[in-house]
Short mmCIF file of C-alpha atoms and ligand atoms in Angstrom, two decimals:
data_model
loop_
_atom_site.label_atom_id
_atom_site.label_comp_id
_atom_site.label_asym_id
_atom_site.label_seq_id
_atom_site.Cartn_x
_atom_site.Cartn_y
_atom_site.Cartn_z
CA MET A 996 12.89 10.88 22.54
CA SER A 997 10.62 13.87 22.25
CA ASN A 998 9.60 15.24 25.62
CA ALA A 999 6.03 13.98 25.28
CA SER A 1000 6.84 10.42 24.21
CA ARG A 1001 4.97 7.73 26.04
CA MET A 1002 5.31 4.01 26.37
CA PRO A 1003 2.54 1.48 26.85
CA THR A 1004 2.76 -0.15 30.26
CA ILE A 1005 4.59 -3.45 30.34
CA THR A 1006 3.09 -6.14 32.50
CA PRO A 1007 4.88 -9.46 32.71
CA ALA A 1008 2.66 -12.39 31.70
CA THR A 1009 2.76 -14.18 35.01
CA PRO A 1010 -0.51 -15.61 36.38
CA SER A 1011 -0.80 -12.70 38.80
CA SER A 1012 -0.97 -10.33 35.85
CA PHE A 1013 -4.26 -11.84 34.71
CA LEU A 1014 -5.90 -9.24 36.92
CA ARG A 1015 -4.07 -6.42 35.25
CA PRO A 1016 -4.42 -3.04 36.88
CA PRO A 1017 -6.15 -0.40 34.77
CA ASN A 1018 -4.06 1.17 32.04
CA GLN A 1019 -1.31 3.43 33.26
CA ALA A 1020 -0.35 4.82 29.87
CA GLY A 1021 2.51 7.21 30.32
CA ALA A 1022 3.85 5.37 33.35
CA PRO A 1023 5.98 2.54 32.00
CA THR A 1024 6.51 -0.33 34.40
CA PRO A 1025 9.92 -1.96 34.41
CA ASP A 1026 9.82 -5.45 32.95
CA PRO A 1027 12.05 -7.62 35.18
CA THR A 1028 11.28 -10.89 33.41
CA PRO A 1029 10.41 -10.68 29.74
CA PRO A 1030 7.38 -12.95 29.19
CA SER A 1031 8.95 -15.03 26.44
CA GLN A 1032 11.82 -16.02 28.74
CA SER A 1033 9.85 -16.59 31.91
CA THR A 1034 7.09 -18.74 30.46
CA THR A 1035 6.94 -22.52 30.37
CA PRO A 1036 5.76 -24.36 27.22
CA ARG A 1037 2.43 -25.08 28.94
CA ARG A 1038 2.00 -21.43 29.84
CA MET A 1039 2.88 -20.45 26.25
CA ASP A 1040 0.08 -22.70 24.97
CA VAL A 1041 -2.38 -20.94 27.26
CA VAL A 1042 -1.13 -17.54 26.13
CA HIS A 1043 -1.48 -18.63 22.49
CA GLU A 1044 -5.01 -19.96 22.98
CA GLU A 1045 -6.03 -16.78 24.75
CA GLN A 1046 -4.49 -14.68 22.02
CA MET A 1047 -6.52 -16.53 19.38
CA ALA A 1048 -9.68 -16.21 21.51
CA GLY A 1049 -9.03 -12.47 21.81
CA LEU A 1050 -8.64 -12.16 18.03
CA LYS A 1051 -11.86 -14.11 17.50
CA ALA A 1052 -13.71 -11.78 19.87
CA ILE A 1053 -12.45 -8.76 17.94
CA ARG A 1054 -13.42 -10.25 14.56
CA ASP A 1055 -16.89 -11.24 15.82
CA PHE A 1056 -17.35 -7.70 17.09
CA LEU A 1057 -16.23 -6.16 13.77
CA ARG A 1058 -18.71 -8.39 11.91
CA LEU A 1059 -21.59 -7.26 14.14
CA ARG A 1060 -20.90 -3.54 14.12
CA THR A 1061 -21.12 -1.06 11.27
CA SER A 1062 -19.19 2.09 10.48
CA TYR A 1063 -22.18 4.10 11.75
CA ASP A 1064 -21.52 2.64 15.21
CA VAL A 1065 -18.03 4.14 15.27
CA LEU A 1066 -19.29 7.67 14.70
CA PRO A 1067 -19.95 9.88 17.70
CA VAL A 1068 -23.56 10.96 18.36
CA SER A 1069 -22.82 14.40 17.02
CA PHE A 1070 -19.93 15.35 14.82
CA ARG A 1071 -18.71 18.02 12.47
CA LEU A 1072 -17.79 17.13 8.92
CA ILE A 1073 -15.86 19.40 6.60
CA VAL A 1074 -16.42 18.61 2.93
CA LEU A 1075 -14.49 20.62 0.35
CA ASP A 1076 -15.86 21.67 -3.01
CA THR A 1077 -13.54 20.68 -5.86
CA THR A 1078 -13.59 24.21 -7.24
CA LEU A 1079 -11.65 25.47 -4.20
CA LEU A 1080 -8.03 26.49 -4.69
CA VAL A 1081 -5.55 23.94 -3.37
CA LYS A 1082 -3.98 26.62 -1.15
CA GLN A 1083 -7.42 27.53 0.28
CA SER A 1084 -8.09 23.89 1.08
CA LEU A 1085 -4.75 23.62 2.87
CA ALA A 1086 -5.60 26.67 4.97
CA ILE A 1087 -8.99 25.12 5.88
CA LEU A 1088 -7.38 21.84 6.96
CA VAL A 1089 -4.77 23.59 9.08
CA GLN A 1090 -7.25 26.04 10.65
CA ASN A 1091 -9.55 23.21 11.61
CA GLY A 1092 -6.82 20.91 12.87
CA ILE A 1093 -7.68 18.14 10.43
CA VAL A 1094 -5.45 16.27 7.99
CA SER A 1095 -7.93 15.13 5.34
CA ALA A 1096 -11.38 15.95 3.96
CA PRO A 1097 -13.83 14.41 1.51
CA LEU A 1098 -14.24 16.26 -1.79
CA TRP A 1099 -17.52 17.16 -3.41
CA ASP A 1100 -18.05 17.78 -7.11
CA SER A 1101 -20.96 20.23 -7.04
CA ALA A 1102 -21.29 20.30 -10.85
CA GLN A 1103 -22.18 16.62 -10.86
CA SER A 1104 -23.47 16.48 -7.26
CA LYS A 1105 -21.24 13.60 -6.35
CA PHE A 1106 -18.49 12.53 -4.03
CA ALA A 1107 -15.12 13.19 -5.66
CA GLY A 1108 -12.55 11.47 -3.44
CA LEU A 1109 -10.55 12.30 -0.37
CA LEU A 1110 -8.03 15.10 0.03
CA THR A 1111 -5.04 13.89 2.09
CA SER A 1112 -1.42 14.80 2.73
CA THR A 1113 -0.53 12.67 -0.32
CA ASP A 1114 -2.16 15.29 -2.56
CA PHE A 1115 0.02 18.03 -1.09
CA ILE A 1116 3.07 15.83 -1.50
CA ASN A 1117 2.12 15.50 -5.18
CA VAL A 1118 1.90 19.28 -5.51
CA ILE A 1119 5.36 19.57 -3.94
CA GLN A 1120 6.74 17.02 -6.38
CA TYR A 1121 5.14 18.90 -9.23
CA TYR A 1122 6.82 22.08 -8.03
CA PHE A 1123 10.19 20.37 -8.07
CA GLN A 1124 9.68 18.94 -11.54
CA PHE A 1125 8.32 22.20 -12.95
CA PRO A 1126 9.83 24.97 -10.78
CA ASP A 1127 9.01 27.62 -13.38
CA ASP A 1128 5.31 26.96 -12.88
CA LEU A 1129 5.22 28.48 -9.38
CA LYS A 1130 2.63 31.09 -10.37
CA GLU A 1131 0.46 28.42 -11.93
CA ILE A 1132 0.72 26.24 -8.79
CA ASP A 1133 -0.92 29.00 -6.78
CA LYS A 1134 -3.91 28.77 -9.11
CA PHE A 1135 -4.36 25.01 -8.83
CA ARG A 1136 -7.84 23.97 -7.84
CA LEU A 1137 -8.78 20.70 -6.19
CA ASN A 1138 -10.26 19.50 -9.48
CA SER A 1139 -6.78 19.71 -11.04
CA LEU A 1140 -5.23 17.23 -8.59
CA ARG A 1141 -5.74 14.30 -10.97
CA GLU A 1142 -4.01 16.28 -13.71
CA ILE A 1143 -1.07 16.93 -11.36
CA GLU A 1144 -0.82 13.20 -10.69
CA ARG A 1145 -0.75 12.54 -14.42
CA ARG A 1146 1.93 15.14 -15.09
CA ILE A 1147 4.28 13.85 -12.39
CA GLY A 1148 3.64 10.24 -13.42
CA VAL A 1149 1.96 9.11 -10.20
CA VAL A 1150 -0.54 6.25 -10.40
CA PRO A 1151 -3.81 7.76 -9.13
CA ILE A 1152 -5.04 6.27 -5.87
CA GLU A 1153 -8.32 4.51 -6.46
CA THR A 1154 -11.06 6.29 -4.53
CA SER A 1155 -12.40 3.66 -2.22
CA SER A 1156 -15.57 4.22 -0.20
CA ILE A 1157 -18.08 2.13 1.69
CA HIS A 1158 -21.72 2.32 2.76
CA PRO A 1159 -21.90 3.21 6.48
CA MET A 1160 -24.25 0.28 7.20
CA LYS A 1161 -21.77 -2.31 5.93
CA PRO A 1162 -20.04 -4.32 8.68
CA LEU A 1163 -16.88 -2.75 10.05
CA TYR A 1164 -15.16 -6.00 9.15
CA ASP A 1165 -15.71 -5.17 5.44
CA ALA A 1166 -14.49 -1.61 5.90
CA CYS A 1167 -11.29 -2.94 7.54
CA HIS A 1168 -10.67 -5.41 4.73
CA GLN A 1169 -11.27 -2.73 2.15
CA MET A 1170 -8.74 -0.48 3.88
CA LEU A 1171 -6.13 -3.24 3.92
CA ARG A 1172 -6.70 -4.06 0.26
CA SER A 1173 -6.37 -0.44 -0.86
CA ARG A 1174 -3.60 0.38 1.68
CA ALA A 1175 -5.79 3.32 2.74
CA ARG A 1176 -5.58 4.61 6.30
CA ARG A 1177 -9.09 6.03 6.11
CA ILE A 1178 -12.23 5.30 4.14
CA PRO A 1179 -15.10 7.68 3.30
CA LEU A 1180 -18.63 6.58 4.20
CA ILE A 1181 -21.02 7.25 1.35
CA ASP A 1182 -24.78 6.79 1.60
CA VAL A 1183 -27.44 7.36 -1.05
CA ASP A 1184 -30.51 9.51 -0.46
CA ASP A 1185 -33.60 7.27 -0.91
CA GLU A 1186 -35.68 9.99 -2.51
CA THR A 1187 -33.23 11.76 -4.79
CA GLY A 1188 -30.83 8.87 -5.38
CA GLN A 1189 -28.06 11.38 -4.70
CA GLU A 1190 -24.81 10.46 -2.94
CA MET A 1191 -24.28 11.78 0.59
CA VAL A 1192 -20.92 11.96 2.34
CA VAL A 1193 -21.65 10.76 5.88
CA ASN A 1194 -18.16 10.85 7.36
CA VAL A 1195 -14.77 9.19 7.14
CA VAL A 1196 -13.66 6.27 9.31
CA THR A 1197 -9.99 5.93 10.03
CA GLN A 1198 -7.86 3.02 11.21
CA TYR A 1199 -7.42 4.90 14.47
CA ARG A 1200 -11.16 5.36 15.07
CA ILE A 1201 -11.82 1.67 14.42
CA LEU A 1202 -9.01 0.40 16.62
CA ARG A 1203 -9.99 2.78 19.42
CA PHE A 1204 -13.59 1.58 19.12
CA VAL A 1205 -12.29 -1.98 19.47
CA ALA A 1206 -10.05 -0.99 22.41
CA ILE A 1207 -13.02 0.53 24.25
CA ASN A 1208 -15.62 -2.14 23.53
CA VAL A 1209 -13.97 -5.53 23.16
CA LYS A 1210 -12.92 -7.21 26.41
CA GLY A 1211 -11.01 -9.73 24.27
CA VAL A 1212 -8.21 -7.21 23.70
CA GLN A 1213 -7.11 -7.96 27.27
CA GLN A 1214 -6.32 -11.50 26.10
CA LEU A 1215 -3.72 -10.34 23.59
CA ARG A 1216 -0.76 -11.11 25.83
CA LYS A 1217 1.86 -12.33 23.38
CA PRO A 1218 4.87 -10.03 23.29
CA LEU A 1219 5.63 -8.27 20.01
CA ARG A 1220 8.85 -10.28 19.69
CA ASP A 1221 6.70 -13.40 19.17
CA LEU A 1222 4.09 -11.78 16.93
CA LYS A 1223 6.26 -10.73 13.98
CA ILE A 1224 4.10 -7.72 13.22
CA GLY A 1225 5.47 -4.38 12.14
CA CYS A 1226 8.58 -3.67 10.11
CA TYR A 1227 12.06 -4.44 11.45
CA GLU A 1228 14.25 -4.52 8.32
CA ASN A 1229 15.14 -1.97 5.66
CA LEU A 1230 13.67 0.77 7.78
CA ALA A 1231 13.45 4.16 6.15
CA THR A 1232 15.12 6.62 8.54
CA ALA A 1233 16.55 10.12 8.46
CA THR A 1234 18.64 12.35 10.69
CA MET A 1235 17.97 15.88 11.91
CA GLU A 1236 20.30 17.12 9.14
CA THR A 1237 18.50 15.37 6.27
CA PRO A 1238 16.78 17.84 3.92
CA VAL A 1239 13.06 17.58 4.51
CA LEU A 1240 12.56 17.18 0.77
CA ASP A 1241 14.56 13.91 0.84
CA VAL A 1242 12.24 12.66 3.57
CA ILE A 1243 9.21 13.55 1.46
CA HIS A 1244 10.67 11.55 -1.44
CA LEU A 1245 11.25 8.63 0.95
CA LEU A 1246 7.63 8.73 2.10
CA VAL A 1247 6.49 8.54 -1.52
CA LYS A 1248 9.01 5.91 -2.64
CA LYS A 1249 8.21 3.57 0.24
CA ASP A 1250 4.51 4.43 0.44
CA ILE A 1251 4.75 5.04 4.19
CA ALA A 1252 3.34 7.72 6.47
CA SER A 1253 6.36 8.40 8.70
CA VAL A 1254 10.11 8.19 8.98
CA PRO A 1255 11.88 7.81 12.34
CA ILE A 1256 14.60 10.39 12.95
CA VAL A 1257 17.72 8.89 14.53
CA ASN A 1258 21.16 10.09 15.65
CA ALA A 1259 24.49 8.57 14.66
CA ASP A 1260 24.05 5.82 17.28
CA GLY A 1261 20.63 4.87 15.98
CA VAL A 1262 18.91 6.44 18.98
CA VAL A 1263 15.41 7.61 18.09
CA LEU A 1264 15.01 11.37 18.45
CA ASN A 1265 11.70 11.94 16.72
CA CYS A 1266 9.56 10.91 13.78
CA TYR A 1267 8.73 12.94 10.67
CA GLU A 1268 5.15 12.32 9.59
CA ALA A 1269 3.44 12.87 6.24
CA VAL A 1270 0.94 15.15 8.00
CA ASP A 1271 3.81 17.42 9.14
CA ILE A 1272 3.99 18.54 5.52
CA LEU A 1273 0.71 20.43 5.91
CA THR A 1274 2.16 22.70 8.58
CA LEU A 1275 5.34 23.10 6.60
CA ILE A 1276 3.71 24.47 3.44
CA LYS A 1277 0.66 26.11 4.96
CA GLY A 1278 1.90 29.58 4.02
CA GLY A 1279 2.24 28.35 0.46
CA ILE A 1280 5.96 29.03 0.72
CA TYR A 1281 7.55 26.12 -1.01
CA ASP A 1282 10.97 27.57 -0.02
CA GLU A 1283 10.42 25.94 3.37
CA LEU A 1284 11.21 22.69 1.61
CA SER A 1285 14.91 23.55 1.67
CA LEU A 1286 14.85 23.19 5.46
CA THR A 1287 16.44 20.27 7.28
CA VAL A 1288 14.24 17.85 9.21
CA GLY A 1289 15.44 19.42 12.47
CA GLU A 1290 14.32 22.88 11.32
CA ALA A 1291 11.07 21.57 9.90
CA LEU A 1292 10.17 19.82 13.16
CA LEU A 1293 10.36 23.17 14.96
CA LYS A 1294 7.32 24.24 12.93
CA ARG A 1295 5.09 21.70 14.63
CA PRO A 1296 2.27 23.17 16.71
CA ASP A 1297 3.12 23.64 20.40
CA ASP A 1298 0.45 21.14 21.41
CA PHE A 1299 2.00 18.32 19.36
CA ALA A 1300 1.41 15.21 21.44
CA GLY A 1301 4.81 13.60 20.88
CA ILE A 1302 5.67 10.23 19.45
CA HIS A 1303 4.93 6.88 21.03
CA THR A 1304 7.49 4.19 21.57
CA CYS A 1305 7.30 0.58 22.65
CA THR A 1306 9.67 -2.36 23.03
CA LEU A 1307 9.58 -5.94 21.77
CA GLN A 1308 8.44 -6.98 25.26
CA ASP A 1309 5.23 -4.98 24.86
CA ARG A 1310 2.01 -6.76 24.09
CA LEU A 1311 -1.07 -5.83 22.13
CA ASP A 1312 -3.19 -5.52 25.26
CA THR A 1313 -1.06 -2.61 26.47
CA ILE A 1314 -0.74 -1.23 22.95
CA PHE A 1315 -4.57 -1.16 22.81
CA ASP A 1316 -4.59 0.60 26.20
CA THR A 1317 -2.50 3.35 24.66
CA ILE A 1318 -4.73 3.53 21.57
CA ARG A 1319 -7.73 3.93 23.88
CA ASN A 1320 -6.12 6.85 25.69
CA ALA A 1321 -4.19 8.73 23.05
CA ARG A 1322 -4.45 9.60 19.39
CA VAL A 1323 -1.59 7.43 18.23
CA HIS A 1324 -0.91 6.26 14.68
CA ARG A 1325 2.28 4.29 15.14
CA PHE A 1326 4.70 3.01 17.75
CA VAL A 1327 8.42 3.32 17.17
CA VAL A 1328 9.93 0.11 18.54
CA VAL A 1329 13.12 0.78 20.51
CA ASP A 1330 15.58 -1.23 22.60
CA GLU A 1331 16.59 -0.48 26.19
CA LYS A 1332 18.97 2.24 24.96
CA LYS A 1333 16.19 3.86 22.88
CA ARG A 1334 17.85 2.69 19.67
CA LEU A 1335 15.58 2.07 16.72
CA VAL A 1336 14.45 -1.55 16.37
CA GLY A 1337 11.38 -1.28 14.16
CA ILE A 1338 8.08 0.40 13.55
CA LEU A 1339 4.58 -0.81 14.32
CA THR A 1340 1.80 1.14 12.61
CA LEU A 1341 -1.97 0.90 12.86
CA SER A 1342 -1.95 -0.81 9.43
CA ASP A 1343 0.20 -3.59 10.93
CA ILE A 1344 -2.15 -3.98 13.90
CA LEU A 1345 -5.23 -3.99 11.68
CA ARG A 1346 -3.70 -6.59 9.35
CA TYR A 1347 -2.79 -8.78 12.32
CA ILE A 1348 -6.19 -8.69 13.99
CA LEU A 1349 -7.95 -9.39 10.70
CA LEU A 1350 -5.68 -11.97 9.09
CA GLU A 1351 -3.64 -13.76 11.75
CA GLY A 1352 -4.23 -17.51 11.61
CA ILE A 1353 -6.53 -17.23 8.59
CA ASP A 1354 -5.54 -19.31 5.55
CA GLY A 1355 -3.85 -17.03 3.05
CA GLY A 1356 -3.36 -14.37 5.73
CA GLU A 1357 0.06 -12.80 5.73
CA ASN A 1358 0.67 -13.83 9.31
CA SER A 1359 -0.71 -17.34 9.06
P1 LIG B 722 1.86 3.06 7.28
O1 LIG B 722 1.36 3.47 5.98
O2 LIG B 722 2.66 4.10 7.99
O3 LIG B 722 0.81 2.45 8.13
O4 LIG B 722 2.91 1.87 6.99
C1 LIG B 722 2.67 0.90 6.00
C2 LIG B 722 3.65 -0.25 6.20
O5 LIG B 722 4.98 0.23 6.06
C3 LIG B 722 3.56 -0.91 7.57
O6 LIG B 722 3.70 -2.30 7.42
C4 LIG B 722 4.73 -0.36 8.34
O7 LIG B 722 5.28 -1.26 9.28
C5 LIG B 722 5.74 -0.05 7.24
N1 LIG B 722 6.50 1.15 7.58
C6 LIG B 722 6.02 2.30 8.12
N2 LIG B 722 7.00 3.20 8.29
C7 LIG B 722 8.14 2.61 7.84
C8 LIG B 722 9.50 3.03 7.75
N3 LIG B 722 9.91 4.25 8.15
N4 LIG B 722 10.41 2.15 7.23
C9 LIG B 722 10.01 0.94 6.79
N5 LIG B 722 8.75 0.49 6.86
C10 LIG B 722 7.82 1.31 7.38
#
């Protein structure tokens, strides 16, 4: 595992653990008796009831709060004009340490969508379909991104947005429906009737807000092995030797944001993320795409925080502890030998807290 990998703490669900010590993210506790084996049927009922009460508390909270509440008191927002060159926009994202930005169409004075790593992946795919157009690629502006999608045959992602005063619960549902990991907040100026980009809320910001403010998360004590959330079959993986371009194609084909990197024994060594592509092509040198994953990972910034792992014994209360303390977007689920078992992303957690036990919900 990468040197900075961390595991959520594991606290066995015995009665004494009801007074759980504060989060010790980064200091995994050995789990002598996995909860699902040590618990009696009666105890399991209690754990289940508490889990459902915890979920209810989270949903009630999300219904009461709005996206405005998630925003810090003061914040910086970078909005990019659609007349900017794609390569300039990439440089701005990288320089500012951000991975997406709302777009603004100044000709029509309106919000024009969200620039994300997917757009750069599309440019890369365009380059590979039309390698002779390299000179032209350098001249692409943000307002040509839709045209690039059309030429490579990608179905354009519907630009979803929400009013910041709408309940967070609606924003979460909208994200799940559109499979978006972030949603722009768009308000309208009362006097001019003009759209205003307020900010963008992400799955991470919402789940961290929940982790900080909802006591009910402490009641989520069912181990992952009983929750059936995350993906455990047909996992998309790669090795250090896989060409990074193959990984990019995998991200697109499976519509996922990361691919665990494993060795021949299935031991997890790292994770290649869609956002890593920004660092890879920041110089505009598409030749870097001939690198292997191992070489590409060396290009990550020195302060890269590492990847987060967990085991099937982990529970959502400790997962939320980690979300509160670290900017984490997914947990790679491993066994005791650090072999890949599955992947649990923020989308999976969001879907579970919103839909579990609700008629028609995927987990019901
Ligand atoms: P994400 O967009 O990364 O939040 O993932 C969307 C869905 O795909 C979630 O249900 C994940 O569990 C699943 N998923 C994410 N990464 C992988 C992967 N490498 N292989 C298979 N499924 C994945």
